[in-house]
PDB file of C-alpha atoms and ligand atoms in Angstrom:
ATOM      1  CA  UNK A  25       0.000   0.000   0.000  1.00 91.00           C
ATOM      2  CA  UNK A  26       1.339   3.570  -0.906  1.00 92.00           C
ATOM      3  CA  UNK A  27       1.614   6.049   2.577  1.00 94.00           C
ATOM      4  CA  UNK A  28      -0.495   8.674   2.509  1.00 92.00           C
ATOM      5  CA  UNK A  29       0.473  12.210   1.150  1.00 90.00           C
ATOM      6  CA  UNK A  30       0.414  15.015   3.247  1.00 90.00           C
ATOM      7  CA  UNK A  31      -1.306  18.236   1.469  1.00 91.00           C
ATOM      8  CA  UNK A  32       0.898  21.725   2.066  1.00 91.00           C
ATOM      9  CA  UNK A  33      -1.881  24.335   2.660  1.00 95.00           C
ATOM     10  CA  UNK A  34      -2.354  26.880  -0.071  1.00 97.00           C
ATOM     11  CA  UNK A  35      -1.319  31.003  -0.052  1.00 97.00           C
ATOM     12  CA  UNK A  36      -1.597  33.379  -2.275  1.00 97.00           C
ATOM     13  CA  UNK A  37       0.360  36.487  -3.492  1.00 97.00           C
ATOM     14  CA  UNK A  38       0.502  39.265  -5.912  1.00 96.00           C
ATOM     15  CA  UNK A  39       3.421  39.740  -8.042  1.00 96.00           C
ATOM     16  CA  UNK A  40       4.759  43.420  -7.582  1.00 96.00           C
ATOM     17  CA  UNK A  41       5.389  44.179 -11.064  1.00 94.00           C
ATOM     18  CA  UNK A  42       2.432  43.088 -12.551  1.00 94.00           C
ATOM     19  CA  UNK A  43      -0.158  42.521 -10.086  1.00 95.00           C
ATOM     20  CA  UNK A  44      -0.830  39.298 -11.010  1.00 96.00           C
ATOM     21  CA  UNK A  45      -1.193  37.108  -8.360  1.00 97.00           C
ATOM     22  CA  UNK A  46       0.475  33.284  -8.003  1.00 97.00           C
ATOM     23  CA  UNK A  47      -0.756  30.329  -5.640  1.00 98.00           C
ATOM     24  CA  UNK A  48       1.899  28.753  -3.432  1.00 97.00           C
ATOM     25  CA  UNK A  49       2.783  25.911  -1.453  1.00 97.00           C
ATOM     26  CA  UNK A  50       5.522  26.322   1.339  1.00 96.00           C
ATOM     27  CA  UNK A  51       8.592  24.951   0.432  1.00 92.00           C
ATOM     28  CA  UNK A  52       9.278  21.843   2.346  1.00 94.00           C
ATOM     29  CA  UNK A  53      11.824  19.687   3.727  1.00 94.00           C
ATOM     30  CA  UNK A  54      13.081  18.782   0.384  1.00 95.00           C
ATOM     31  CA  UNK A  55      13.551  22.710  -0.830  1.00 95.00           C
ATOM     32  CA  UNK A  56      14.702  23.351   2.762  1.00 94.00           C
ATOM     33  CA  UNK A  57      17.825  21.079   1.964  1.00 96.00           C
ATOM     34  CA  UNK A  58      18.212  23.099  -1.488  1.00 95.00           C
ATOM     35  CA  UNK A  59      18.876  26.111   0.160  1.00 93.00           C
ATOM     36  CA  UNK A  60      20.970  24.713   3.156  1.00 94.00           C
ATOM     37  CA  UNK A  61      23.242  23.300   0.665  1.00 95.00           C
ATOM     38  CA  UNK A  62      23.344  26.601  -1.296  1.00 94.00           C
ATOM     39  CA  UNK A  63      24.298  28.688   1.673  1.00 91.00           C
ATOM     40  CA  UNK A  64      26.919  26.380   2.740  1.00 93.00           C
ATOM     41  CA  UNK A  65      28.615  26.599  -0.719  1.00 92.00           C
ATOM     42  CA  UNK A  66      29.135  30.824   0.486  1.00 84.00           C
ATOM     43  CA  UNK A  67      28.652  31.124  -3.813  1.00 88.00           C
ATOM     44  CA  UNK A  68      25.958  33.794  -4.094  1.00 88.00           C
ATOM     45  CA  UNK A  69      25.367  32.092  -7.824  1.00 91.00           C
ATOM     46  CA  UNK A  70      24.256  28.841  -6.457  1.00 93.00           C
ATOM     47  CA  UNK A  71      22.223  30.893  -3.831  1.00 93.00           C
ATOM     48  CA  UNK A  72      20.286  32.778  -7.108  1.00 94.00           C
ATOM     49  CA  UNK A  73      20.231  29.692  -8.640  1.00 95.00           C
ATOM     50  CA  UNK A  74      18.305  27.379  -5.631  1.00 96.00           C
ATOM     51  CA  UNK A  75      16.026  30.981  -4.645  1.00 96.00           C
ATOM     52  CA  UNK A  76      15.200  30.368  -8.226  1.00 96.00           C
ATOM     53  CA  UNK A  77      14.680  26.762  -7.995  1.00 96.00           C
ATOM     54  CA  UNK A  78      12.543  26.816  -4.845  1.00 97.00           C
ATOM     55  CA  UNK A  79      10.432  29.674  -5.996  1.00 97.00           C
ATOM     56  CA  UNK A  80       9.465  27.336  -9.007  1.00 96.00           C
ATOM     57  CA  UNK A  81       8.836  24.007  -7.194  1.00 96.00           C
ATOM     58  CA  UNK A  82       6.290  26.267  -4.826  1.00 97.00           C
ATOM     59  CA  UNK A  83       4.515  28.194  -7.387  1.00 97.00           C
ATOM     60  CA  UNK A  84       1.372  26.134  -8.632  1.00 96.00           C
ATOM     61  CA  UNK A  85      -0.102  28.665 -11.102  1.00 93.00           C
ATOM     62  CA  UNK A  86       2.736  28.486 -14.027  1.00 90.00           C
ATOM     63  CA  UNK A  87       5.624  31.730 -13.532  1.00 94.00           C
ATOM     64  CA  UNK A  88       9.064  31.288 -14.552  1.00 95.00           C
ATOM     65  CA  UNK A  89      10.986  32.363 -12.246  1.00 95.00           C
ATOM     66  CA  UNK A  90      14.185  32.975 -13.997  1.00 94.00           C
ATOM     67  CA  UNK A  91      12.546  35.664 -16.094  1.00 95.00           C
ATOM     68  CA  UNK A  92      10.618  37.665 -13.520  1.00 96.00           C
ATOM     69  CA  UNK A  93      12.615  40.797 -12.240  1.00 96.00           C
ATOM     70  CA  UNK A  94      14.946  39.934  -9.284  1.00 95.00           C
ATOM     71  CA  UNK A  95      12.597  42.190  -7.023  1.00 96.00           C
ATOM     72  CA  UNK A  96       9.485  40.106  -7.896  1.00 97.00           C
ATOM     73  CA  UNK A  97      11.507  36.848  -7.297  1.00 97.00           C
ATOM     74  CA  UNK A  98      12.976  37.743  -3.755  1.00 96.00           C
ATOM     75  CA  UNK A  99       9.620  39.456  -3.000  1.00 97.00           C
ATOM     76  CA  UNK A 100       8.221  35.608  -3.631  1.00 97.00           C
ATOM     77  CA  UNK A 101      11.001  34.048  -1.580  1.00 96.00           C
ATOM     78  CA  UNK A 102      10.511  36.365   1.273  1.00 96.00           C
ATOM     79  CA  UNK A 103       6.777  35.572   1.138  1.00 96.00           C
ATOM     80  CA  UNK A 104       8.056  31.641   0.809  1.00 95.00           C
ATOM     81  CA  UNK A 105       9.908  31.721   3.818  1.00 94.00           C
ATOM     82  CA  UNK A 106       7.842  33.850   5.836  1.00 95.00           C
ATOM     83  CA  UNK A 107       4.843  30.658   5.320  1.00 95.00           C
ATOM     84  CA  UNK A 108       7.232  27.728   5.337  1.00 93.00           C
ATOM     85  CA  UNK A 109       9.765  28.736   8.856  1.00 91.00           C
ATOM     86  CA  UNK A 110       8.260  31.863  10.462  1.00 93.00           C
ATOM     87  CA  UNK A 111       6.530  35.198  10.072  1.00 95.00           C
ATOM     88  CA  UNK A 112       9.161  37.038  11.995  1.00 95.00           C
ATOM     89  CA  UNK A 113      13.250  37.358  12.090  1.00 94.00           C
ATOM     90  CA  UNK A 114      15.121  38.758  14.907  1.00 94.00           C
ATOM     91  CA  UNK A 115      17.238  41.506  14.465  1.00 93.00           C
ATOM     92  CA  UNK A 116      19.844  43.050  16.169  1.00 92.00           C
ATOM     93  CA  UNK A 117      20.511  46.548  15.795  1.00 92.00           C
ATOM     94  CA  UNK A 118      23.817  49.010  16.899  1.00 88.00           C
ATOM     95  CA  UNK A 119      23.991  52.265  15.385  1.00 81.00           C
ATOM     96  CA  UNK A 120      27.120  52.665  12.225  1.00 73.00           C
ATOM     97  CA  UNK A 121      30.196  53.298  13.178  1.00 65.00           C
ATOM     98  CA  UNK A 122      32.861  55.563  11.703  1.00 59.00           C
ATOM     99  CA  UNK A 123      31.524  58.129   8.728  1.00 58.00           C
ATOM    100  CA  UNK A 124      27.785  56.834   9.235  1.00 57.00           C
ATOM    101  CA  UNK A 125      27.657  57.166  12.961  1.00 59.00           C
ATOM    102  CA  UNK A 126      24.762  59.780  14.007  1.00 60.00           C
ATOM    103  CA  UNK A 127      25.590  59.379  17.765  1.00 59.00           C
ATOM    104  CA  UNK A 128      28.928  59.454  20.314  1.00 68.00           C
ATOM    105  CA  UNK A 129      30.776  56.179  20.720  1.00 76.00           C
ATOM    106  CA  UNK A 130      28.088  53.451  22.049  1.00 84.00           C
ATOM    107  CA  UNK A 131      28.466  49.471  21.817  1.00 86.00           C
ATOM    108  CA  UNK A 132      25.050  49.458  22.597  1.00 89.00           C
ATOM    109  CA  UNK A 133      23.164  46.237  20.649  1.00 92.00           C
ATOM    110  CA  UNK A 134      19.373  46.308  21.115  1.00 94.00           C
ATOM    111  CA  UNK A 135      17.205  43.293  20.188  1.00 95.00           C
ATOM    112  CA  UNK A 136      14.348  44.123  17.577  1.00 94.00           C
ATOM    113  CA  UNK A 137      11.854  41.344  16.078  1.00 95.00           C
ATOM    114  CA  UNK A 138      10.715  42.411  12.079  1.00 95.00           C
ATOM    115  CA  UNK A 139       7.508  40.750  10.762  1.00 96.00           C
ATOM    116  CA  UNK A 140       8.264  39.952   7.236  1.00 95.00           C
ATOM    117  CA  UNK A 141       4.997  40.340   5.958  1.00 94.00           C
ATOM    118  CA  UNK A 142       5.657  43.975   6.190  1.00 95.00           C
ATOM    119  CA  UNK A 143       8.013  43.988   4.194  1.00 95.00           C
ATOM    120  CA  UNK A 144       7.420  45.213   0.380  1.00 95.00           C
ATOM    121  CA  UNK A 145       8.588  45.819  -2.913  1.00 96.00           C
ATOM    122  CA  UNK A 146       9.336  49.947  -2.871  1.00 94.00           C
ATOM    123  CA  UNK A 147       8.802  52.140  -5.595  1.00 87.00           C
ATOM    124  CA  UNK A 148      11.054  55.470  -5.964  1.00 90.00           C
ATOM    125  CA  UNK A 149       9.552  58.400  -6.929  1.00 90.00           C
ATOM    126  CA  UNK A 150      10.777  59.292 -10.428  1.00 90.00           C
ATOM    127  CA  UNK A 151      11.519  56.103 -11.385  1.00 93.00           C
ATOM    128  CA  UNK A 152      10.734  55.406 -15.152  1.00 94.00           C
ATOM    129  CA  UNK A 153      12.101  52.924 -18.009  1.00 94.00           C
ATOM    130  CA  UNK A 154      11.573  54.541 -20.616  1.00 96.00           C
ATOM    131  CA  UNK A 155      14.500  57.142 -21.155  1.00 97.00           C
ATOM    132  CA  UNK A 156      14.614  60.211 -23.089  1.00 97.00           C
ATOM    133  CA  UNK A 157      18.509  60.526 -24.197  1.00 97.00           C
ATOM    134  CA  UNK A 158      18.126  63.432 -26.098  1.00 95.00           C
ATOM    135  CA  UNK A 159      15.003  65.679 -26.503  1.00 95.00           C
ATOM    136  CA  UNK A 160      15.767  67.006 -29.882  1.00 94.00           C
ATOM    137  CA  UNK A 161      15.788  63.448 -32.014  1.00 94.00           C
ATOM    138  CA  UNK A 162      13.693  61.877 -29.301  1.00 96.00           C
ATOM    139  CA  UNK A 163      16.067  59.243 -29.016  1.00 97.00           C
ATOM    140  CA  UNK A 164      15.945  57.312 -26.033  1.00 98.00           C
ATOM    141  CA  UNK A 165      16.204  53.517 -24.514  1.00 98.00           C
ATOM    142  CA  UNK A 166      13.361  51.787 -23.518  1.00 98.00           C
ATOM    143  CA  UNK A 167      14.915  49.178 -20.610  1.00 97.00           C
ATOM    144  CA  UNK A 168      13.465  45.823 -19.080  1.00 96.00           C
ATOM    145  CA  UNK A 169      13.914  45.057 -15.181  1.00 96.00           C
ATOM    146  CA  UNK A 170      16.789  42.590 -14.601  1.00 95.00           C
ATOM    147  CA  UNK A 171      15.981  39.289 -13.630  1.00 95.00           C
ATOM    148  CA  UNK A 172      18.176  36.455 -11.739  1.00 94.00           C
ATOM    149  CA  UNK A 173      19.760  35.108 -14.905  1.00 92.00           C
ATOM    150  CA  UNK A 174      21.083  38.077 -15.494  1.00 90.00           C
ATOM    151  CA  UNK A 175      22.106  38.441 -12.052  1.00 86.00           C
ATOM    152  CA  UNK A 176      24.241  34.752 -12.476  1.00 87.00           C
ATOM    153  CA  UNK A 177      25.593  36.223 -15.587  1.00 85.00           C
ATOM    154  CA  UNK A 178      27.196  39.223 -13.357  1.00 80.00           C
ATOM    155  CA  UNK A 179      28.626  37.214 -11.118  1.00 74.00           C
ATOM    156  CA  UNK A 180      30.227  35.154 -13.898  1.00 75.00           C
ATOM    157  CA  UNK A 181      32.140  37.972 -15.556  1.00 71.00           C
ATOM    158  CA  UNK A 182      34.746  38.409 -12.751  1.00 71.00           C
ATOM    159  CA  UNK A 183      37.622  40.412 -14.259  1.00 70.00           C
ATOM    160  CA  UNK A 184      35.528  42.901 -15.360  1.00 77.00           C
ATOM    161  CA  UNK A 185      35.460  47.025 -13.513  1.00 85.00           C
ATOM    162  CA  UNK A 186      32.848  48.897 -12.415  1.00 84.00           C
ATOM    163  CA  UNK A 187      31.661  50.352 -15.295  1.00 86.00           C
ATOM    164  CA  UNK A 188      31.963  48.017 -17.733  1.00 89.00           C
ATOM    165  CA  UNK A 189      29.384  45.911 -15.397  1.00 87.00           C
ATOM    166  CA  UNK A 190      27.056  48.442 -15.414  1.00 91.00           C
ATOM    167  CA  UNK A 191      27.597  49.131 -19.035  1.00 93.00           C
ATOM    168  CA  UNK A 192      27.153  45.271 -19.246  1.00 92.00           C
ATOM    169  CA  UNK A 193      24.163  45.498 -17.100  1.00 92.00           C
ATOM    170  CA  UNK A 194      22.442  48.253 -18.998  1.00 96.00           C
ATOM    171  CA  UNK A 195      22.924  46.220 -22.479  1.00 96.00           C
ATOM    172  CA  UNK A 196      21.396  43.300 -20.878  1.00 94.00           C
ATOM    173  CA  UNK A 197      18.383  45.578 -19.670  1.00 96.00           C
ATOM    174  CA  UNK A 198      17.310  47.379 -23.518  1.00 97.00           C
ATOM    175  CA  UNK A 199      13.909  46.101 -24.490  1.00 97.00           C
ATOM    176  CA  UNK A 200      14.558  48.383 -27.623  1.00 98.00           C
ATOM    177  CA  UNK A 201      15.616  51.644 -28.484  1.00 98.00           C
ATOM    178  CA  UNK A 202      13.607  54.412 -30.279  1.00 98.00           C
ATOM    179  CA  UNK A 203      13.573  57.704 -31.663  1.00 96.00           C
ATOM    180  CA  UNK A 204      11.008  59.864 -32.581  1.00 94.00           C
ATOM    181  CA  UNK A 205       9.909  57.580 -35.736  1.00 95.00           C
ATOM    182  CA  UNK A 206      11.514  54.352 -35.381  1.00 96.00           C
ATOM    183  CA  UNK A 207      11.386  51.758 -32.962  1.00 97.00           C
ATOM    184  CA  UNK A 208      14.955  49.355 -33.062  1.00 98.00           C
ATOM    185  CA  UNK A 209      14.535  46.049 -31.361  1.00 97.00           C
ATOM    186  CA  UNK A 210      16.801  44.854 -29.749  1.00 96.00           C
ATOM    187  CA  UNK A 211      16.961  41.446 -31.462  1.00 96.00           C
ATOM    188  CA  UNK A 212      18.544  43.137 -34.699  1.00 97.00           C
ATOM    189  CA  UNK A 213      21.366  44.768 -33.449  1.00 97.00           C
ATOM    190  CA  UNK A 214      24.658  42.652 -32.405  1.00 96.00           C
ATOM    191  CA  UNK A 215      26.430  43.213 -28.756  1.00 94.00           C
ATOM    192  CA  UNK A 216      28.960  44.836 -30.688  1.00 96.00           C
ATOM    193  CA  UNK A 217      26.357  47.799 -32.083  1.00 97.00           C
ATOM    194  CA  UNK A 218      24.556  48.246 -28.598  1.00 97.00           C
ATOM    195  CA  UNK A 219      27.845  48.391 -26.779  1.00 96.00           C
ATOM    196  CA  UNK A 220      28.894  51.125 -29.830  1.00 97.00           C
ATOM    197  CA  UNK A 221      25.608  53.157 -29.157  1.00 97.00           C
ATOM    198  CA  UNK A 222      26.368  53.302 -25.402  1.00 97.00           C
ATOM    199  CA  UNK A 223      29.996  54.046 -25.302  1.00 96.00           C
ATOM    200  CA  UNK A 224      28.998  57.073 -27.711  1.00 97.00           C
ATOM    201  CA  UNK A 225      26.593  58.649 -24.759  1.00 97.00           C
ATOM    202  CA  UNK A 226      27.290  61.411 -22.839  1.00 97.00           C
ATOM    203  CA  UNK A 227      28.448  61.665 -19.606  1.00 96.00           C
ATOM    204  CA  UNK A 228      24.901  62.422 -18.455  1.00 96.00           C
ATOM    205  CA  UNK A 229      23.224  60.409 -20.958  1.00 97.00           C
ATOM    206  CA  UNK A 230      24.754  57.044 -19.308  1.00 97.00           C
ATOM    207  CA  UNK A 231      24.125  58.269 -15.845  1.00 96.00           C
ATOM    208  CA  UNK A 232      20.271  58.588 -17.169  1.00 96.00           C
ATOM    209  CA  UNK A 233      20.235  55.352 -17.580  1.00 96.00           C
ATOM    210  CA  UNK A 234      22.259  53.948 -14.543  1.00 95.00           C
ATOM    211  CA  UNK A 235      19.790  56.337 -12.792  1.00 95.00           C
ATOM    212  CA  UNK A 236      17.302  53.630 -13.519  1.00 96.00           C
ATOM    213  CA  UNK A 237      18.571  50.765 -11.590  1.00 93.00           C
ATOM    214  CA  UNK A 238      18.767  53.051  -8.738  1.00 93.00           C
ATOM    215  CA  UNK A 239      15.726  53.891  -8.672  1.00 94.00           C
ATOM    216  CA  UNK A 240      13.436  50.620  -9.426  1.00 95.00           C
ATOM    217  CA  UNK A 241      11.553  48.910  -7.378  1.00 96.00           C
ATOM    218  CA  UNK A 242      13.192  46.968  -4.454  1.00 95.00           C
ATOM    219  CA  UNK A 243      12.224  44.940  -1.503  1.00 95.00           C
ATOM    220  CA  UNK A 244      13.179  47.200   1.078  1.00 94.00           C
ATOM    221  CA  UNK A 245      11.859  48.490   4.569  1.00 96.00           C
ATOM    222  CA  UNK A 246      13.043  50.847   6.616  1.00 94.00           C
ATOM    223  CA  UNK A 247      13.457  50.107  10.567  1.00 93.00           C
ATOM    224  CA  UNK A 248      13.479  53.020  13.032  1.00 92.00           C
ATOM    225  CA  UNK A 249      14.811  51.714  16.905  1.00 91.00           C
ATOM    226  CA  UNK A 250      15.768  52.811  19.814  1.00 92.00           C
ATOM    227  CA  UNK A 251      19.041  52.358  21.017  1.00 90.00           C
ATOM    228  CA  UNK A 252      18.465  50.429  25.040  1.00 91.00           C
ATOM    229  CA  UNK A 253      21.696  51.544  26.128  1.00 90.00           C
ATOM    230  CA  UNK A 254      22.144  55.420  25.205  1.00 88.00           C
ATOM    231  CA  UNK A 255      18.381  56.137  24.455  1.00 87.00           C
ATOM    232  CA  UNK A 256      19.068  57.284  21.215  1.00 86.00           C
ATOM    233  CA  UNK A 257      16.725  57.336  17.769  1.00 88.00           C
ATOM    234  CA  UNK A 258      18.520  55.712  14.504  1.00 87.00           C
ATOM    235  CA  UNK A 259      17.579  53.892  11.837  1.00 89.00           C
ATOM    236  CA  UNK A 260      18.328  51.867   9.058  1.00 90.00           C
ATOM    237  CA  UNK A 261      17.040  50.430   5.620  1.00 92.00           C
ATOM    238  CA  UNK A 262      17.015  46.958   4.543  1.00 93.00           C
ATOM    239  CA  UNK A 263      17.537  46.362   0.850  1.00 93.00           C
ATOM    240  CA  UNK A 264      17.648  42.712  -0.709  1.00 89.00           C
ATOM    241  CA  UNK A 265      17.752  39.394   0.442  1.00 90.00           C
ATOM    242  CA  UNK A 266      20.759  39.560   1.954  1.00 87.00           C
ATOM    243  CA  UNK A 267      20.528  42.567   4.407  1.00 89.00           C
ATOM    244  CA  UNK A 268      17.118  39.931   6.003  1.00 90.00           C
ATOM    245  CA  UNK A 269      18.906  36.669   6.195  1.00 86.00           C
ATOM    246  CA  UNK A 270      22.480  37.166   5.441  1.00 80.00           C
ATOM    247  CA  UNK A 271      22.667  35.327   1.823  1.00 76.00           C
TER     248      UNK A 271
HETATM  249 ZN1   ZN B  15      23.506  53.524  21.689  1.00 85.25          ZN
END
């Protein structure tokens, strides 16, 4: 005789770049082990790549999670792990030291509890992804949000500065470009053009467009304290995965 199956009870969320909302499962012992073995590698690529992973084996209506934007996939983990280990993480808080620190010398380290159901995907005011380059022609860049593939890609390319990540980065991100009569798809233009077009941008053009992964949406939440040993007000903003549980 077979043993019985268990049955995971059933959530729901909304996705925060397109509202449309997903049906979940916790992830279980088996996707548990996934991400123990990912952490213990200390590779953030296999991390992306079993976040990814679990996110997929949990999701029952169809999403793929290596093409949703990385905010939209860590917004689902957090959700994930918030129904499969517990609703809350503790935190504990001491105020920056050196440049950052607002307050006199204190070692002070207060204990704080954050409910991670509070926490959401934040949009910044001014954000847009559709740049303007240049009024006159109208030419501008119409971008994509990154997703985790391109995130693994990233961390592949390890000899590489600065900027030519971010230049990599924003070539990854055109959905097209576009000028006041044309649109040019990406599709028909070779790495070599695209890189071409943005070398040849201004100063301020590129910054435009770096601008934009600044300023999209990211799981983030801001946490004001008090300090128990000096009294004192600070507070600090979470951003990402890793600022919540450390991977
Ligand atoms: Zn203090």
């Amino acid at each position: 005789m077979a043993l019985p199956k268990i049955n995971s009870p059933i959530f729901e969320l909304t996705l925060p770049s397109t509202g449309q909302s997903v049906k979940y499962r916790p992830f279980l012992v088996k996707e548990q082990k996934i991400l123990l073995l990912a952490m213990e590698s200390d590779d953030q690529k296999a991390v992306l790549t079993a976040i990814k992973q679990i996110v997929n084996n949990c999701a029952i209506d169809e999403i793929d999670s290596s093409k949703i934007p990385t905010f939209d996939l860590e917004y689902f983990f957090m959700r994930l792990r918030s129904k499969s280990i517990g609703e809350t993480i503790d935190l504990k808080l001491r105020h920056p030291t050196g440049m950052n620190s607002k307050v006199e010398e204190c070692d002070g380290i207060t204990d704080s509890t954050l409910n991670l159901l509070e926490v959401e995907v934040i949009k910044s005011d001014g954000h847009t992804d559709k740049i303007v380059l240049d009024d006159e022609t109208g030419i501008g860049i119409k971008l994509k949000y990154p997703n985790v593939n391109m995130a693994i890609d990233a961390g592949n390319s390890e000899n590489k500065n600065q900027m030519d990540l971010a230049t990599d980065a924003i070539i990854a991100s055109i959905e097209y470009i576009f000028d006041k009569e044309n649109v040019y798809k990406k599709e028909d233009y070779t790495k070599k053009e695209l890189l071409e077009f943005i070398e040849n941008l201004s100063q301020e053009q590129y910054l435009k467009l770096t601008k934009f992964f600044e300023l999209m949406p990211k799981l983030k939440h801001k946490v004001e304290w008090t300090c128990k040993k000096c009294g004192c007000r600070d507070e600090i903003t979470m951003e990402g995965l890793q600022s919540f549980f450390g991977f």
